[in-house]
Amino acid sequence: MVGVADFDGDNKPDYLLYSASTRQTVIWSLSGPTFVAGAFGPTIASGYTLIGAADFNTDGKPDYVLYSSAVQRTAVWYFDNNAFTSGANGPTLPAGRSLTQR
């Protein structure tokens, strides 16, 4: 699990799951602690890792945050529920830094 956000618009948190071996994403819709339904999201681009979700374009729907450790680059994939709508490169981290360093 890499994130928790309201992907289905019911004002309840859902799980964002990611398999590093297949790069597949899955969204589990929840009602409180109860699993309601699952939906496949897109496969993450080679060289990137899914690291979380947040609403970057303020449309009320969570988006994916990606990171490439090889080039220190971030990216945002914009979503409408579990459907990819567009993407944008985020900032490149300074040399010698990673998202795991504090």
PDB file of C-alpha atoms in Angstrom:
ATOM      1  CA  MET A   1       0.000   0.000   0.000  1.00  0.00           C
ATOM      2  CA  VAL A   2       1.438   3.372  -0.987  1.00  0.00           C
ATOM      3  CA  GLY A   3      -1.384   5.755  -0.234  1.00  0.00           C
ATOM      4  CA  VAL A   4      -4.793   6.471   1.202  1.00  0.00           C
ATOM      5  CA  ALA A   5      -7.181   8.884  -0.525  1.00  0.00           C
ATOM      6  CA  ASP A   6     -10.832   9.179  -1.551  1.00  0.00           C
ATOM      7  CA  PHE A   7     -10.673   7.812  -5.100  1.00  0.00           C
ATOM      8  CA  ASP A   8     -14.390   7.051  -5.520  1.00  0.00           C
ATOM      9  CA  GLY A   9     -15.797  10.340  -4.181  1.00  0.00           C
ATOM     10  CA  ASP A  10     -17.784   8.865  -1.275  1.00  0.00           C
ATOM     11  CA  ASN A  11     -15.893  10.945   1.331  1.00  0.00           C
ATOM     12  CA  LYS A  12     -14.296   7.780   2.756  1.00  0.00           C
ATOM     13  CA  PRO A  13     -10.621   6.844   2.406  1.00  0.00           C
ATOM     14  CA  ASP A  14      -9.611   4.172  -0.107  1.00  0.00           C
ATOM     15  CA  TYR A  15      -6.352   2.245  -0.483  1.00  0.00           C
ATOM     16  CA  LEU A  16      -3.886   2.780  -3.320  1.00  0.00           C
ATOM     17  CA  LEU A  17      -1.925  -0.436  -3.863  1.00  0.00           C
ATOM     18  CA  TYR A  18       1.180  -0.933  -6.008  1.00  0.00           C
ATOM     19  CA  SER A  19       3.117  -4.032  -7.014  1.00  0.00           C
ATOM     20  CA  ALA A  20       6.771  -3.140  -7.657  1.00  0.00           C
ATOM     21  CA  SER A  21       7.359  -6.421  -9.524  1.00  0.00           C
ATOM     22  CA  THR A  22       4.569  -5.858 -12.095  1.00  0.00           C
ATOM     23  CA  ARG A  23       4.298  -2.041 -11.725  1.00  0.00           C
ATOM     24  CA  GLN A  24       0.499  -2.509 -11.623  1.00  0.00           C
ATOM     25  CA  THR A  25      -1.681  -0.213  -9.506  1.00  0.00           C
ATOM     26  CA  VAL A  26      -4.982  -1.097  -7.859  1.00  0.00           C
ATOM     27  CA  ILE A  27      -7.493   1.035  -5.991  1.00  0.00           C
ATOM     28  CA  TRP A  28      -9.504  -0.623  -3.235  1.00  0.00           C
ATOM     29  CA  SER A  29     -12.714   1.237  -2.435  1.00  0.00           C
ATOM     30  CA  LEU A  30     -13.561   0.987   1.254  1.00  0.00           C
ATOM     31  CA  SER A  31     -16.544   1.733   3.420  1.00  0.00           C
ATOM     32  CA  GLY A  32     -14.886   2.307   6.759  1.00  0.00           C
ATOM     33  CA  PRO A  33     -12.739  -0.799   7.285  1.00  0.00           C
ATOM     34  CA  THR A  34     -14.767  -2.895   4.794  1.00  0.00           C
ATOM     35  CA  PHE A  35     -13.559  -3.680   1.265  1.00  0.00           C
ATOM     36  CA  VAL A  36     -16.282  -2.729  -1.252  1.00  0.00           C
ATOM     37  CA  ALA A  37     -14.681  -3.051  -4.697  1.00  0.00           C
ATOM     38  CA  GLY A  38     -11.360  -3.025  -6.514  1.00  0.00           C
ATOM     39  CA  ALA A  39     -10.337  -1.352  -9.755  1.00  0.00           C
ATOM     40  CA  PHE A  40      -7.094  -1.627 -11.687  1.00  0.00           C
ATOM     41  CA  GLY A  41      -5.280   1.615 -12.342  1.00  0.00           C
ATOM     42  CA  PRO A  42      -2.559   2.023 -14.957  1.00  0.00           C
ATOM     43  CA  THR A  43       0.795   0.291 -14.953  1.00  0.00           C
ATOM     44  CA  ILE A  44       3.545   2.673 -13.827  1.00  0.00           C
ATOM     45  CA  ALA A  45       6.117   3.674 -16.442  1.00  0.00           C
ATOM     46  CA  SER A  46       9.413   1.802 -16.414  1.00  0.00           C
ATOM     47  CA  GLY A  47      12.031   3.549 -14.302  1.00  0.00           C
ATOM     48  CA  TYR A  48       9.466   5.148 -11.992  1.00  0.00           C
ATOM     49  CA  THR A  49       7.991   4.074  -8.662  1.00  0.00           C
ATOM     50  CA  LEU A  50       4.578   5.044  -7.319  1.00  0.00           C
ATOM     51  CA  ILE A  51       5.181   6.812  -3.995  1.00  0.00           C
ATOM     52  CA  GLY A  52       1.812   8.294  -3.037  1.00  0.00           C
ATOM     53  CA  ALA A  53      -1.373  10.123  -3.918  1.00  0.00           C
ATOM     54  CA  ALA A  54      -2.675  13.651  -3.421  1.00  0.00           C
ATOM     55  CA  ASP A  55      -4.927  16.111  -5.248  1.00  0.00           C
ATOM     56  CA  PHE A  56      -2.372  18.165  -7.206  1.00  0.00           C
ATOM     57  CA  ASN A  57      -4.750  19.894  -9.624  1.00  0.00           C
ATOM     58  CA  THR A  58      -7.442  20.712  -7.010  1.00  0.00           C
ATOM     59  CA  ASP A  59     -10.232  18.928  -8.862  1.00  0.00           C
ATOM     60  CA  GLY A  60     -11.208  16.998  -5.727  1.00  0.00           C
ATOM     61  CA  LYS A  61      -9.746  13.736  -7.051  1.00  0.00           C
ATOM     62  CA  PRO A  62      -6.447  12.146  -5.984  1.00  0.00           C
ATOM     63  CA  ASP A  63      -3.534  11.950  -8.406  1.00  0.00           C
ATOM     64  CA  TYR A  64      -0.474   9.673  -8.433  1.00  0.00           C
ATOM     65  CA  VAL A  65       2.996  10.881  -7.435  1.00  0.00           C
ATOM     66  CA  LEU A  66       5.884   9.058  -9.152  1.00  0.00           C
ATOM     67  CA  TYR A  67       9.619   9.138  -8.564  1.00  0.00           C
ATOM     68  CA  SER A  68      12.618   7.989 -10.594  1.00  0.00           C
ATOM     69  CA  SER A  69      15.676   7.458  -8.406  1.00  0.00           C
ATOM     70  CA  ALA A  70      17.889   7.044 -11.502  1.00  0.00           C
ATOM     71  CA  VAL A  71      17.338  10.653 -12.615  1.00  0.00           C
ATOM     72  CA  GLN A  72      16.044  12.133  -9.313  1.00  0.00           C
ATOM     73  CA  ARG A  73      12.871  13.225 -11.142  1.00  0.00           C
ATOM     74  CA  THR A  74       9.306  13.388  -9.878  1.00  0.00           C
ATOM     75  CA  ALA A  75       6.132  13.218 -11.955  1.00  0.00           C
ATOM     76  CA  VAL A  76       2.411  13.617 -11.338  1.00  0.00           C
ATOM     77  CA  TRP A  77      -0.232  11.567 -13.110  1.00  0.00           C
ATOM     78  CA  TYR A  78      -3.673  13.182 -12.997  1.00  0.00           C
ATOM     79  CA  PHE A  79      -6.725  10.973 -12.518  1.00  0.00           C
ATOM     80  CA  ASP A  80     -10.492  10.897 -12.701  1.00  0.00           C
ATOM     81  CA  ASN A  81     -11.200   8.117 -10.167  1.00  0.00           C
ATOM     82  CA  ASN A  82      -9.039   5.217 -11.474  1.00  0.00           C
ATOM     83  CA  ALA A  83      -8.686   6.595 -15.032  1.00  0.00           C
ATOM     84  CA  PHE A  84      -5.485   8.400 -16.103  1.00  0.00           C
ATOM     85  CA  THR A  85      -6.251  11.762 -17.759  1.00  0.00           C
ATOM     86  CA  SER A  86      -2.813  13.408 -18.192  1.00  0.00           C
ATOM     87  CA  GLY A  87       0.626  13.762 -16.634  1.00  0.00           C
ATOM     88  CA  ALA A  88       3.326  16.317 -15.941  1.00  0.00           C
ATOM     89  CA  ASN A  89       6.940  16.231 -14.847  1.00  0.00           C
ATOM     90  CA  GLY A  90       7.511  17.485 -11.339  1.00  0.00           C
ATOM     91  CA  PRO A  91      10.708  18.996 -10.003  1.00  0.00           C
ATOM     92  CA  THR A  92      14.017  17.182 -10.150  1.00  0.00           C
ATOM     93  CA  LEU A  93      15.535  16.712  -6.721  1.00  0.00           C
ATOM     94  CA  PRO A  94      18.969  18.189  -6.013  1.00  0.00           C
ATOM     95  CA  ALA A  95      21.925  15.881  -6.728  1.00  0.00           C
ATOM     96  CA  GLY A  96      22.707  13.545  -3.858  1.00  0.00           C
ATOM     97  CA  ARG A  97      19.204  13.733  -2.358  1.00  0.00           C
ATOM     98  CA  SER A  98      16.368  11.251  -2.474  1.00  0.00           C
ATOM     99  CA  LEU A  99      12.784  11.244  -1.297  1.00  0.00           C
ATOM    100  CA  THR A 100      13.753   8.933   1.558  1.00  0.00           C
ATOM    101  CA  GLN A 101      16.277  11.383   3.076  1.00  0.00           C
ATOM    102  CA  ARG A 102      15.020  13.896   5.619  1.00  0.00           C
TER     103      ARG A 102
END
